[in-house]
Amino acid sequence: MKSRLLSIIVLLSSTYQACNAQITARERLGMAIEYFQSGKYHESLLIFERLDKEYELDIRYKAYIGVCQYYEYDYKKACFYLDPLIDTLSVFAPHEQAVYYNCCGESHFLLEQYEQAIPAYERFLNVCYNNEKGQAFYRLAFCYLNMSNQESAYDMLQSAQAYYEKYASNDSQQRLAQIKRMANGIRQRLKKTEEQ
């Protein structure tokens, strides 16, 4: 009698667990999207990665994985997901594209892969809001500086300065002062080079 009762309990327990485990892929995807939209990137990433292994997600959700990796500070994995998609992201709304391009550019920049960061930042500039352009030009200036291209770095700093001045905020004053000092220093070096 005890063994029969135990068997029934085990059967009911396994049936209950199977019902709970039957959360559909669509429901898991919905949960992942909710986590993503609320900034819970780690939780979102766990679900997206599992779904990608099971179903091969489309480009939007792979881009979401790349963004999650960026916010998890795993810049190599962010690049791994975003780089192959970079040419296919133009089907999305401009500001959505901007998020992907910026995460890709920033990931390469932080990995000190400046040459790879440049195309992502350039694409970002085409779709971002005007008040975001100063930061992108600033990053591009650093990319060119690290690649020993003083002229392009100077041009990027000039553009960054113009956008920071036009869309000034209390937070941007220090950055603007830094940009002016950097541009002045590069201009002096370029002038010396021309004189020699």
PDB file of C-alpha atoms in Angstrom:
ATOM      1  CA  MET A   1       0.000   0.000   0.000  1.00  0.00           C
ATOM      2  CA  LYS A   2       2.819   2.420   0.909  1.00  0.00           C
ATOM      3  CA  SER A   3       4.670   1.616  -2.296  1.00  0.00           C
ATOM      4  CA  ARG A   4       1.510   2.230  -4.335  1.00  0.00           C
ATOM      5  CA  LEU A   5       0.939   5.575  -2.588  1.00  0.00           C
ATOM      6  CA  LEU A   6       4.602   6.489  -3.103  1.00  0.00           C
ATOM      7  CA  SER A   7       4.316   5.603  -6.801  1.00  0.00           C
ATOM      8  CA  ILE A   8       1.233   7.810  -7.162  1.00  0.00           C
ATOM      9  CA  ILE A   9       2.991  10.716  -5.422  1.00  0.00           C
ATOM     10  CA  VAL A  10       6.061  10.329  -7.662  1.00  0.00           C
ATOM     11  CA  LEU A  11       3.839  10.148 -10.758  1.00  0.00           C
ATOM     12  CA  LEU A  12       1.869  13.258  -9.751  1.00  0.00           C
ATOM     13  CA  SER A  13       5.068  15.097  -8.876  1.00  0.00           C
ATOM     14  CA  SER A  14       6.691  14.302 -12.218  1.00  0.00           C
ATOM     15  CA  THR A  15       3.479  15.262 -14.065  1.00  0.00           C
ATOM     16  CA  TYR A  16       3.394  18.582 -12.182  1.00  0.00           C
ATOM     17  CA  GLN A  17       7.059  19.242 -13.000  1.00  0.00           C
ATOM     18  CA  ALA A  18       6.483  18.378 -16.659  1.00  0.00           C
ATOM     19  CA  CYS A  19       3.553  20.810 -16.810  1.00  0.00           C
ATOM     20  CA  ASN A  20       5.679  23.560 -15.297  1.00  0.00           C
ATOM     21  CA  ALA A  21       8.553  22.740 -17.631  1.00  0.00           C
ATOM     22  CA  GLN A  22       6.208  23.110 -20.592  1.00  0.00           C
ATOM     23  CA  ILE A  23       6.574  26.875 -20.675  1.00  0.00           C
ATOM     24  CA  THR A  24       6.513  27.496 -24.375  1.00  0.00           C
ATOM     25  CA  ALA A  25       9.381  29.011 -26.292  1.00  0.00           C
ATOM     26  CA  ARG A  26       7.139  31.985 -27.051  1.00  0.00           C
ATOM     27  CA  GLU A  27       6.557  32.574 -23.325  1.00  0.00           C
ATOM     28  CA  ARG A  28      10.284  32.311 -22.583  1.00  0.00           C
ATOM     29  CA  LEU A  29      10.993  34.754 -25.394  1.00  0.00           C
ATOM     30  CA  GLY A  30       8.418  37.135 -23.927  1.00  0.00           C
ATOM     31  CA  MET A  31      10.090  36.879 -20.523  1.00  0.00           C
ATOM     32  CA  ALA A  32      13.504  37.547 -22.053  1.00  0.00           C
ATOM     33  CA  ILE A  33      12.187  40.620 -23.871  1.00  0.00           C
ATOM     34  CA  GLU A  34      10.573  41.940 -20.678  1.00  0.00           C
ATOM     35  CA  TYR A  35      13.830  41.506 -18.782  1.00  0.00           C
ATOM     36  CA  PHE A  36      15.722  43.207 -21.619  1.00  0.00           C
ATOM     37  CA  GLN A  37      13.355  46.172 -21.763  1.00  0.00           C
ATOM     38  CA  SER A  38      13.561  46.649 -18.000  1.00  0.00           C
ATOM     39  CA  GLY A  39      17.376  46.636 -18.038  1.00  0.00           C
ATOM     40  CA  LYS A  40      17.783  43.198 -16.440  1.00  0.00           C
ATOM     41  CA  TYR A  41      20.371  42.154 -18.972  1.00  0.00           C
ATOM     42  CA  HIS A  42      21.807  39.187 -17.094  1.00  0.00           C
ATOM     43  CA  GLU A  43      18.421  37.499 -16.689  1.00  0.00           C
ATOM     44  CA  SER A  44      17.526  38.304 -20.280  1.00  0.00           C
ATOM     45  CA  LEU A  45      20.828  36.943 -21.536  1.00  0.00           C
ATOM     46  CA  LEU A  46      20.361  33.587 -19.811  1.00  0.00           C
ATOM     47  CA  ILE A  47      17.022  33.034 -21.518  1.00  0.00           C
ATOM     48  CA  PHE A  48      18.093  34.370 -24.924  1.00  0.00           C
ATOM     49  CA  GLU A  49      21.196  32.166 -25.026  1.00  0.00           C
ATOM     50  CA  ARG A  50      19.173  29.069 -24.153  1.00  0.00           C
ATOM     51  CA  LEU A  51      16.599  29.897 -26.826  1.00  0.00           C
ATOM     52  CA  ASP A  52      19.319  30.581 -29.396  1.00  0.00           C
ATOM     53  CA  LYS A  53      20.820  27.129 -28.806  1.00  0.00           C
ATOM     54  CA  GLU A  54      17.424  25.487 -29.197  1.00  0.00           C
ATOM     55  CA  TYR A  55      15.928  27.499 -32.063  1.00  0.00           C
ATOM     56  CA  GLU A  56      18.533  29.749 -33.767  1.00  0.00           C
ATOM     57  CA  LEU A  57      17.091  33.186 -33.038  1.00  0.00           C
ATOM     58  CA  ASP A  58      16.634  35.857 -35.702  1.00  0.00           C
ATOM     59  CA  ILE A  59      18.881  38.905 -36.069  1.00  0.00           C
ATOM     60  CA  ARG A  60      16.984  41.159 -33.646  1.00  0.00           C
ATOM     61  CA  TYR A  61      17.295  38.695 -30.785  1.00  0.00           C
ATOM     62  CA  LYS A  62      20.933  37.961 -31.605  1.00  0.00           C
ATOM     63  CA  ALA A  63      21.501  41.729 -31.456  1.00  0.00           C
ATOM     64  CA  TYR A  64      19.752  41.721 -28.069  1.00  0.00           C
ATOM     65  CA  ILE A  65      22.244  39.077 -26.934  1.00  0.00           C
ATOM     66  CA  GLY A  66      25.094  41.316 -28.090  1.00  0.00           C
ATOM     67  CA  VAL A  67      23.677  44.264 -26.160  1.00  0.00           C
ATOM     68  CA  CYS A  68      23.245  42.080 -23.067  1.00  0.00           C
ATOM     69  CA  GLN A  69      26.878  40.949 -23.367  1.00  0.00           C
ATOM     70  CA  TYR A  70      27.942  44.590 -23.618  1.00  0.00           C
ATOM     71  CA  TYR A  71      26.090  45.454 -20.406  1.00  0.00           C
ATOM     72  CA  GLU A  72      27.573  42.366 -18.768  1.00  0.00           C
ATOM     73  CA  TYR A  73      31.047  43.790 -19.660  1.00  0.00           C
ATOM     74  CA  ASP A  74      31.855  40.847 -21.915  1.00  0.00           C
ATOM     75  CA  TYR A  75      32.969  42.947 -24.853  1.00  0.00           C
ATOM     76  CA  LYS A  76      34.447  40.050 -26.844  1.00  0.00           C
ATOM     77  CA  LYS A  77      31.115  38.239 -26.821  1.00  0.00           C
ATOM     78  CA  ALA A  78      29.288  41.465 -27.622  1.00  0.00           C
ATOM     79  CA  CYS A  79      31.467  41.813 -30.731  1.00  0.00           C
ATOM     80  CA  PHE A  80      30.981  38.119 -31.521  1.00  0.00           C
ATOM     81  CA  TYR A  81      27.217  38.664 -31.720  1.00  0.00           C
ATOM     82  CA  LEU A  82      27.066  42.185 -33.155  1.00  0.00           C
ATOM     83  CA  ASP A  83      29.835  42.123 -35.786  1.00  0.00           C
ATOM     84  CA  PRO A  84      28.163  39.586 -38.123  1.00  0.00           C
ATOM     85  CA  LEU A  85      24.897  41.538 -37.930  1.00  0.00           C
ATOM     86  CA  ILE A  86      26.275  45.009 -38.576  1.00  0.00           C
ATOM     87  CA  ASP A  87      25.304  45.018 -42.281  1.00  0.00           C
ATOM     88  CA  THR A  88      21.809  43.640 -41.655  1.00  0.00           C
ATOM     89  CA  LEU A  89      20.625  45.987 -38.903  1.00  0.00           C
ATOM     90  CA  SER A  90      19.378  48.707 -41.264  1.00  0.00           C
ATOM     91  CA  VAL A  91      15.947  47.046 -41.359  1.00  0.00           C
ATOM     92  CA  PHE A  92      15.257  48.318 -37.835  1.00  0.00           C
ATOM     93  CA  ALA A  93      14.166  51.759 -36.682  1.00  0.00           C
ATOM     94  CA  PRO A  94      17.020  54.284 -36.564  1.00  0.00           C
ATOM     95  CA  HIS A  95      17.229  54.588 -32.798  1.00  0.00           C
ATOM     96  CA  GLU A  96      17.201  50.806 -32.401  1.00  0.00           C
ATOM     97  CA  GLN A  97      20.058  50.601 -34.895  1.00  0.00           C
ATOM     98  CA  ALA A  98      21.868  53.296 -32.915  1.00  0.00           C
ATOM     99  CA  VAL A  99      21.817  51.144 -29.786  1.00  0.00           C
ATOM    100  CA  TYR A 100      23.359  48.188 -31.620  1.00  0.00           C
ATOM    101  CA  TYR A 101      25.989  50.269 -33.430  1.00  0.00           C
ATOM    102  CA  ASN A 102      26.967  52.083 -30.252  1.00  0.00           C
ATOM    103  CA  CYS A 103      27.319  48.852 -28.239  1.00  0.00           C
ATOM    104  CA  CYS A 104      29.409  47.369 -31.041  1.00  0.00           C
ATOM    105  CA  GLY A 105      31.625  50.452 -31.368  1.00  0.00           C
ATOM    106  CA  GLU A 106      32.061  50.780 -27.607  1.00  0.00           C
ATOM    107  CA  SER A 107      32.914  47.085 -27.275  1.00  0.00           C
ATOM    108  CA  HIS A 108      35.643  47.325 -29.896  1.00  0.00           C
ATOM    109  CA  PHE A 109      36.871  50.595 -28.404  1.00  0.00           C
ATOM    110  CA  LEU A 110      37.124  49.109 -24.914  1.00  0.00           C
ATOM    111  CA  LEU A 111      38.974  46.108 -26.349  1.00  0.00           C
ATOM    112  CA  GLU A 112      41.364  48.627 -27.955  1.00  0.00           C
ATOM    113  CA  GLN A 113      40.306  47.440 -31.421  1.00  0.00           C
ATOM    114  CA  TYR A 114      40.138  50.950 -32.788  1.00  0.00           C
ATOM    115  CA  GLU A 115      40.084  50.101 -36.482  1.00  0.00           C
ATOM    116  CA  GLN A 116      37.028  47.862 -35.953  1.00  0.00           C
ATOM    117  CA  ALA A 117      35.307  50.481 -33.772  1.00  0.00           C
ATOM    118  CA  ILE A 118      35.375  53.172 -36.459  1.00  0.00           C
ATOM    119  CA  PRO A 119      32.768  51.672 -38.857  1.00  0.00           C
ATOM    120  CA  ALA A 120      30.354  51.019 -35.986  1.00  0.00           C
ATOM    121  CA  TYR A 121      30.692  54.602 -34.720  1.00  0.00           C
ATOM    122  CA  GLU A 122      30.258  55.945 -38.263  1.00  0.00           C
ATOM    123  CA  ARG A 123      27.029  53.977 -38.657  1.00  0.00           C
ATOM    124  CA  PHE A 124      25.950  55.183 -35.223  1.00  0.00           C
ATOM    125  CA  LEU A 125      26.425  58.803 -36.361  1.00  0.00           C
ATOM    126  CA  ASN A 126      24.001  58.228 -39.253  1.00  0.00           C
ATOM    127  CA  VAL A 127      21.121  57.126 -37.011  1.00  0.00           C
ATOM    128  CA  CYS A 128      21.647  58.588 -33.541  1.00  0.00           C
ATOM    129  CA  TYR A 129      20.104  61.729 -32.090  1.00  0.00           C
ATOM    130  CA  ASN A 130      22.044  64.945 -32.593  1.00  0.00           C
ATOM    131  CA  ASN A 131      22.772  65.290 -28.872  1.00  0.00           C
ATOM    132  CA  GLU A 132      24.563  61.892 -29.005  1.00  0.00           C
ATOM    133  CA  LYS A 133      26.895  62.813 -31.856  1.00  0.00           C
ATOM    134  CA  GLY A 134      29.425  64.713 -29.739  1.00  0.00           C
ATOM    135  CA  GLN A 135      30.315  61.563 -27.787  1.00  0.00           C
ATOM    136  CA  ALA A 136      30.627  59.514 -30.992  1.00  0.00           C
ATOM    137  CA  PHE A 137      32.962  62.060 -32.601  1.00  0.00           C
ATOM    138  CA  TYR A 138      34.960  62.158 -29.365  1.00  0.00           C
ATOM    139  CA  ARG A 139      35.387  58.357 -29.449  1.00  0.00           C
ATOM    140  CA  LEU A 140      36.319  58.488 -33.128  1.00  0.00           C
ATOM    141  CA  ALA A 141      38.988  61.070 -32.303  1.00  0.00           C
ATOM    142  CA  PHE A 142      40.507  58.651 -29.797  1.00  0.00           C
ATOM    143  CA  CYS A 143      40.386  55.831 -32.340  1.00  0.00           C
ATOM    144  CA  TYR A 144      42.310  57.938 -34.838  1.00  0.00           C
ATOM    145  CA  LEU A 145      44.756  59.144 -32.179  1.00  0.00           C
ATOM    146  CA  ASN A 146      45.512  55.561 -31.210  1.00  0.00           C
ATOM    147  CA  MET A 147      46.047  54.750 -34.874  1.00  0.00           C
ATOM    148  CA  SER A 148      48.489  57.721 -35.169  1.00  0.00           C
ATOM    149  CA  ASN A 149      46.224  59.632 -37.550  1.00  0.00           C
ATOM    150  CA  GLN A 150      46.510  63.141 -36.097  1.00  0.00           C
ATOM    151  CA  GLU A 151      44.659  64.924 -38.919  1.00  0.00           C
ATOM    152  CA  SER A 152      41.544  62.746 -38.674  1.00  0.00           C
ATOM    153  CA  ALA A 153      41.648  62.929 -34.883  1.00  0.00           C
ATOM    154  CA  TYR A 154      41.721  66.718 -35.090  1.00  0.00           C
ATOM    155  CA  ASP A 155      38.763  66.749 -37.502  1.00  0.00           C
ATOM    156  CA  MET A 156      36.776  64.470 -35.195  1.00  0.00           C
ATOM    157  CA  LEU A 157      37.536  66.687 -32.199  1.00  0.00           C
ATOM    158  CA  GLN A 158      36.354  69.729 -34.142  1.00  0.00           C
ATOM    159  CA  SER A 159      33.066  67.955 -34.893  1.00  0.00           C
ATOM    160  CA  ALA A 160      32.744  66.777 -31.293  1.00  0.00           C
ATOM    161  CA  GLN A 161      33.285  70.326 -30.070  1.00  0.00           C
ATOM    162  CA  ALA A 162      30.594  71.678 -32.410  1.00  0.00           C
ATOM    163  CA  TYR A 163      28.025  69.150 -31.151  1.00  0.00           C
ATOM    164  CA  TYR A 164      28.946  69.569 -27.498  1.00  0.00           C
ATOM    165  CA  GLU A 165      28.614  73.344 -27.849  1.00  0.00           C
ATOM    166  CA  LYS A 166      25.274  73.116 -29.641  1.00  0.00           C
ATOM    167  CA  TYR A 167      23.799  70.569 -27.207  1.00  0.00           C
ATOM    168  CA  ALA A 168      25.509  71.818 -24.067  1.00  0.00           C
ATOM    169  CA  SER A 169      24.486  70.580 -20.655  1.00  0.00           C
ATOM    170  CA  ASN A 170      25.976  70.944 -17.200  1.00  0.00           C
ATOM    171  CA  ASP A 171      27.487  67.466 -17.567  1.00  0.00           C
ATOM    172  CA  SER A 172      29.211  68.255 -20.853  1.00  0.00           C
ATOM    173  CA  GLN A 173      31.259  71.297 -19.774  1.00  0.00           C
ATOM    174  CA  GLN A 174      34.256  69.285 -18.560  1.00  0.00           C
ATOM    175  CA  ARG A 175      34.220  67.165 -21.705  1.00  0.00           C
ATOM    176  CA  LEU A 176      34.063  70.291 -23.856  1.00  0.00           C
ATOM    177  CA  ALA A 177      37.061  71.797 -22.044  1.00  0.00           C
ATOM    178  CA  GLN A 178      38.978  68.537 -22.521  1.00  0.00           C
ATOM    179  CA  ILE A 179      38.141  68.460 -26.239  1.00  0.00           C
ATOM    180  CA  LYS A 180      39.387  72.026 -26.674  1.00  0.00           C
ATOM    181  CA  ARG A 181      42.682  71.222 -24.907  1.00  0.00           C
ATOM    182  CA  MET A 182      43.179  68.056 -26.970  1.00  0.00           C
ATOM    183  CA  ALA A 183      42.382  69.834 -30.249  1.00  0.00           C
ATOM    184  CA  ASN A 184      44.776  72.643 -29.372  1.00  0.00           C
ATOM    185  CA  GLY A 185      47.546  70.149 -28.574  1.00  0.00           C
ATOM    186  CA  ILE A 186      47.042  68.288 -31.844  1.00  0.00           C
ATOM    187  CA  ARG A 187      46.913  71.558 -33.797  1.00  0.00           C
ATOM    188  CA  GLN A 188      50.263  72.585 -32.278  1.00  0.00           C
ATOM    189  CA  ARG A 189      51.821  69.200 -33.210  1.00  0.00           C
ATOM    190  CA  LEU A 190      50.460  69.401 -36.761  1.00  0.00           C
ATOM    191  CA  LYS A 191      51.793  72.942 -37.101  1.00  0.00           C
ATOM    192  CA  LYS A 192      55.273  71.834 -35.976  1.00  0.00           C
ATOM    193  CA  THR A 193      55.178  68.955 -38.441  1.00  0.00           C
ATOM    194  CA  GLU A 194      54.251  71.288 -41.292  1.00  0.00           C
ATOM    195  CA  GLU A 195      57.102  73.678 -40.376  1.00  0.00           C
ATOM    196  CA  GLN A 196      59.710  70.935 -40.485  1.00  0.00           C
TER     197      GLN A 196
END
